[in-house]
């Protein structure tokens, strides 16, 4: 609501559990409906639809949320490779390609976070390592130095004030 009040367009694509059904919040929203080869779920995003959202009104800033299904369980490929990482990396890479293609790379803050992964004992919703050691990657080309790391304990909600200030 705060970003909408500041003139932002907003879209949410991905898993249903991340989509709050609040009328008027999202200018566009859609569940993942495309099948990824080797995945047991509908997990891939509709990139032409995402591209249409990105280019619909280039003068207006945007919030784009891509909520993937992949962190919830390992999808093993032959040889034992956890394909969930590969699929998630591919999804993020495809979104970054769209930003670059349309000249949005340097004016867009990209935030990658994961939820707590698989719902197995001592993981999701716990304070054990599997519930706390989650990725948080923030990229703002030309503004943040690449490769900086921190061991600070951060809650996702902590990111809202600085992101709103940047907006």
Short mmCIF file of C-alpha atoms in Angstrom, two decimals:
data_model
loop_
_atom_site.label_atom_id
_atom_site.label_comp_id
_atom_site.label_asym_id
_atom_site.label_seq_id
_atom_site.Cartn_x
_atom_site.Cartn_y
_atom_site.Cartn_z
CA UNK A 1 0.00 0.00 0.00
CA UNK A 2 2.86 2.41 0.81
CA UNK A 3 4.45 1.96 -2.60
CA UNK A 4 1.11 2.22 -4.36
CA UNK A 5 0.59 5.52 -2.53
CA UNK A 6 3.95 6.68 -3.91
CA UNK A 7 2.81 5.99 -7.48
CA UNK A 8 4.22 2.49 -7.95
CA UNK A 9 2.69 -0.24 -10.07
CA UNK A 10 2.69 -3.66 -8.36
CA UNK A 11 2.55 -7.22 -9.63
CA UNK A 12 2.82 -10.58 -7.88
CA UNK A 13 3.51 -13.79 -9.72
CA UNK A 14 4.04 -17.20 -8.20
CA UNK A 15 2.92 -19.58 -5.54
CA UNK A 16 -0.53 -19.04 -4.18
CA UNK A 17 0.52 -18.96 -0.52
CA UNK A 18 2.39 -15.70 -1.09
CA UNK A 19 -0.52 -13.93 -2.75
CA UNK A 20 -2.64 -11.87 -0.38
CA UNK A 21 -6.08 -11.51 -1.91
CA UNK A 22 -6.41 -7.81 -1.12
CA UNK A 23 -8.50 -5.96 -3.69
CA UNK A 24 -6.65 -3.12 -5.39
CA UNK A 25 -3.15 -3.98 -4.11
CA UNK A 26 -1.85 -5.74 -7.24
CA UNK A 27 -2.11 -4.34 -10.76
CA UNK A 28 -1.47 -7.87 -12.02
CA UNK A 29 -1.12 -11.25 -10.33
CA UNK A 30 -0.90 -14.83 -11.50
CA UNK A 31 -0.08 -18.24 -10.16
CA UNK A 32 2.69 -20.31 -11.72
CA UNK A 33 1.00 -22.48 -14.33
CA UNK A 34 3.85 -23.66 -16.53
CA UNK A 35 5.52 -27.02 -16.03
CA UNK A 36 9.30 -27.12 -15.74
CA UNK A 37 10.82 -30.32 -17.17
CA UNK A 38 11.93 -32.51 -14.28
CA UNK A 39 9.84 -30.71 -11.68
CA UNK A 40 6.81 -32.27 -9.99
CA UNK A 41 5.03 -28.91 -9.72
CA UNK A 42 3.92 -26.02 -11.88
CA UNK A 43 6.79 -23.73 -11.12
CA UNK A 44 7.84 -21.62 -14.05
CA UNK A 45 6.80 -18.02 -14.47
CA UNK A 46 4.98 -16.60 -17.48
CA UNK A 47 7.87 -14.37 -18.62
CA UNK A 48 5.97 -12.78 -21.56
CA UNK A 49 3.33 -11.66 -19.04
CA UNK A 50 6.03 -10.33 -16.70
CA UNK A 51 7.67 -8.49 -19.61
CA UNK A 52 4.31 -6.96 -20.52
CA UNK A 53 3.96 -5.67 -16.95
CA UNK A 54 7.51 -4.26 -16.92
CA UNK A 55 7.01 -2.37 -20.19
CA UNK A 56 3.35 -1.31 -19.76
CA UNK A 57 4.13 2.09 -18.24
CA UNK A 58 7.89 2.74 -18.25
CA UNK A 59 7.55 6.19 -16.67
CA UNK A 60 6.04 4.68 -13.53
CA UNK A 61 8.19 2.80 -10.98
CA UNK A 62 7.23 -0.76 -10.12
CA UNK A 63 7.27 -3.47 -7.49
CA UNK A 64 7.55 -6.93 -9.00
CA UNK A 65 7.32 -9.95 -6.68
CA UNK A 66 8.27 -13.35 -8.10
CA UNK A 67 7.41 -16.06 -5.58
CA UNK A 68 8.91 -19.38 -6.61
CA UNK A 69 7.84 -22.84 -5.43
CA UNK A 70 11.33 -24.31 -5.48
CA UNK A 71 12.76 -23.71 -1.99
CA UNK A 72 10.26 -26.06 -0.38
CA UNK A 73 11.83 -29.41 -1.14
CA UNK A 74 14.76 -30.81 -3.04
CA UNK A 75 13.98 -31.97 -6.56
CA UNK A 76 16.66 -34.52 -7.25
CA UNK A 77 18.00 -35.11 -10.72
CA UNK A 78 19.86 -38.21 -11.85
CA UNK A 79 23.21 -38.21 -10.08
CA UNK A 80 21.74 -36.65 -6.93
CA UNK A 81 21.97 -32.96 -7.88
CA UNK A 82 19.39 -30.81 -6.10
CA UNK A 83 17.63 -29.26 -9.09
CA UNK A 84 15.67 -26.78 -6.95
CA UNK A 85 18.76 -24.55 -6.82
CA UNK A 86 19.24 -24.80 -10.58
CA UNK A 87 15.60 -23.95 -11.30
CA UNK A 88 15.56 -21.03 -8.86
CA UNK A 89 18.79 -19.68 -10.34
CA UNK A 90 17.26 -19.94 -13.82
CA UNK A 91 14.12 -18.08 -12.76
CA UNK A 92 16.08 -15.25 -11.19
CA UNK A 93 18.41 -15.10 -14.20
CA UNK A 94 15.47 -14.84 -16.61
CA UNK A 95 14.04 -11.93 -14.61
CA UNK A 96 17.42 -10.15 -14.61
CA UNK A 97 17.65 -10.60 -18.39
CA UNK A 98 14.28 -8.82 -18.76
CA UNK A 99 15.47 -5.92 -16.60
CA UNK A 100 18.63 -5.56 -18.68
CA UNK A 101 16.76 -5.91 -21.99
CA UNK A 102 14.52 -2.96 -21.14
CA UNK A 103 17.19 -0.72 -19.58
CA UNK A 104 15.84 -1.18 -16.05
CA UNK A 105 18.90 -2.81 -14.52
CA UNK A 106 20.50 0.27 -12.94
CA UNK A 107 17.25 1.80 -11.69
CA UNK A 108 15.90 -1.38 -10.08
CA UNK A 109 16.65 -2.71 -6.61
CA UNK A 110 16.65 -6.51 -6.81
CA UNK A 111 16.02 -8.33 -3.54
CA UNK A 112 16.36 -12.11 -3.36
CA UNK A 113 15.15 -13.85 -0.23
CA UNK A 114 14.16 -17.41 0.47
CA UNK A 115 11.68 -18.69 2.95
CA UNK A 116 12.71 -21.38 5.37
CA UNK A 117 12.84 -24.20 2.86
CA UNK A 118 11.39 -27.64 3.36
CA UNK A 119 8.88 -28.31 6.09
CA UNK A 120 11.09 -30.91 7.79
CA UNK A 121 11.98 -31.17 11.48
CA UNK A 122 14.33 -28.45 12.72
CA UNK A 123 13.89 -26.39 9.55
CA UNK A 124 10.96 -24.20 8.58
CA UNK A 125 9.68 -21.89 11.33
CA UNK A 126 12.44 -22.79 13.80
CA UNK A 127 15.45 -21.04 15.27
CA UNK A 128 17.71 -23.95 14.33
CA UNK A 129 20.26 -23.29 11.56
CA UNK A 130 17.97 -24.59 8.80
CA UNK A 131 15.30 -22.10 9.88
CA UNK A 132 17.63 -19.12 10.29
CA UNK A 133 20.42 -19.41 7.74
CA UNK A 134 18.55 -18.10 4.73
CA UNK A 135 19.82 -16.11 1.77
CA UNK A 136 19.23 -12.40 1.51
CA UNK A 137 20.80 -10.81 -1.56
CA UNK A 138 20.26 -7.17 -2.48
CA UNK A 139 21.51 -5.79 -5.78
CA UNK A 140 21.29 -2.18 -6.85
CA UNK A 141 23.59 -1.76 -9.82
CA UNK A 142 25.78 1.31 -9.50
CA UNK A 143 24.73 1.94 -5.88
CA UNK A 144 25.88 -1.11 -3.89
CA UNK A 145 29.35 -2.63 -4.13
CA UNK A 146 29.21 -6.19 -5.46
CA UNK A 147 30.39 -9.08 -3.30
CA UNK A 148 29.86 -7.53 0.14
CA UNK A 149 28.75 -10.04 2.77
CA UNK A 150 27.50 -9.76 6.33
CA UNK A 151 26.93 -12.20 9.17
CA UNK A 152 24.29 -9.94 10.73
CA UNK A 153 21.04 -11.51 11.85
CA UNK A 154 18.31 -9.82 9.80
CA UNK A 155 14.56 -10.32 9.71
CA UNK A 156 12.78 -9.81 6.40
CA UNK A 157 10.67 -7.09 7.98
CA UNK A 158 13.90 -5.15 8.70
CA UNK A 159 14.31 -4.56 4.98
CA UNK A 160 11.05 -2.61 4.59
CA UNK A 161 12.15 0.78 6.02
CA UNK A 162 15.34 1.17 3.93
CA UNK A 163 13.61 -0.09 0.78
CA UNK A 164 10.73 2.33 1.29
CA UNK A 165 13.22 5.14 1.89
CA UNK A 166 15.04 4.25 -1.34
CA UNK A 167 11.73 4.31 -3.22
#
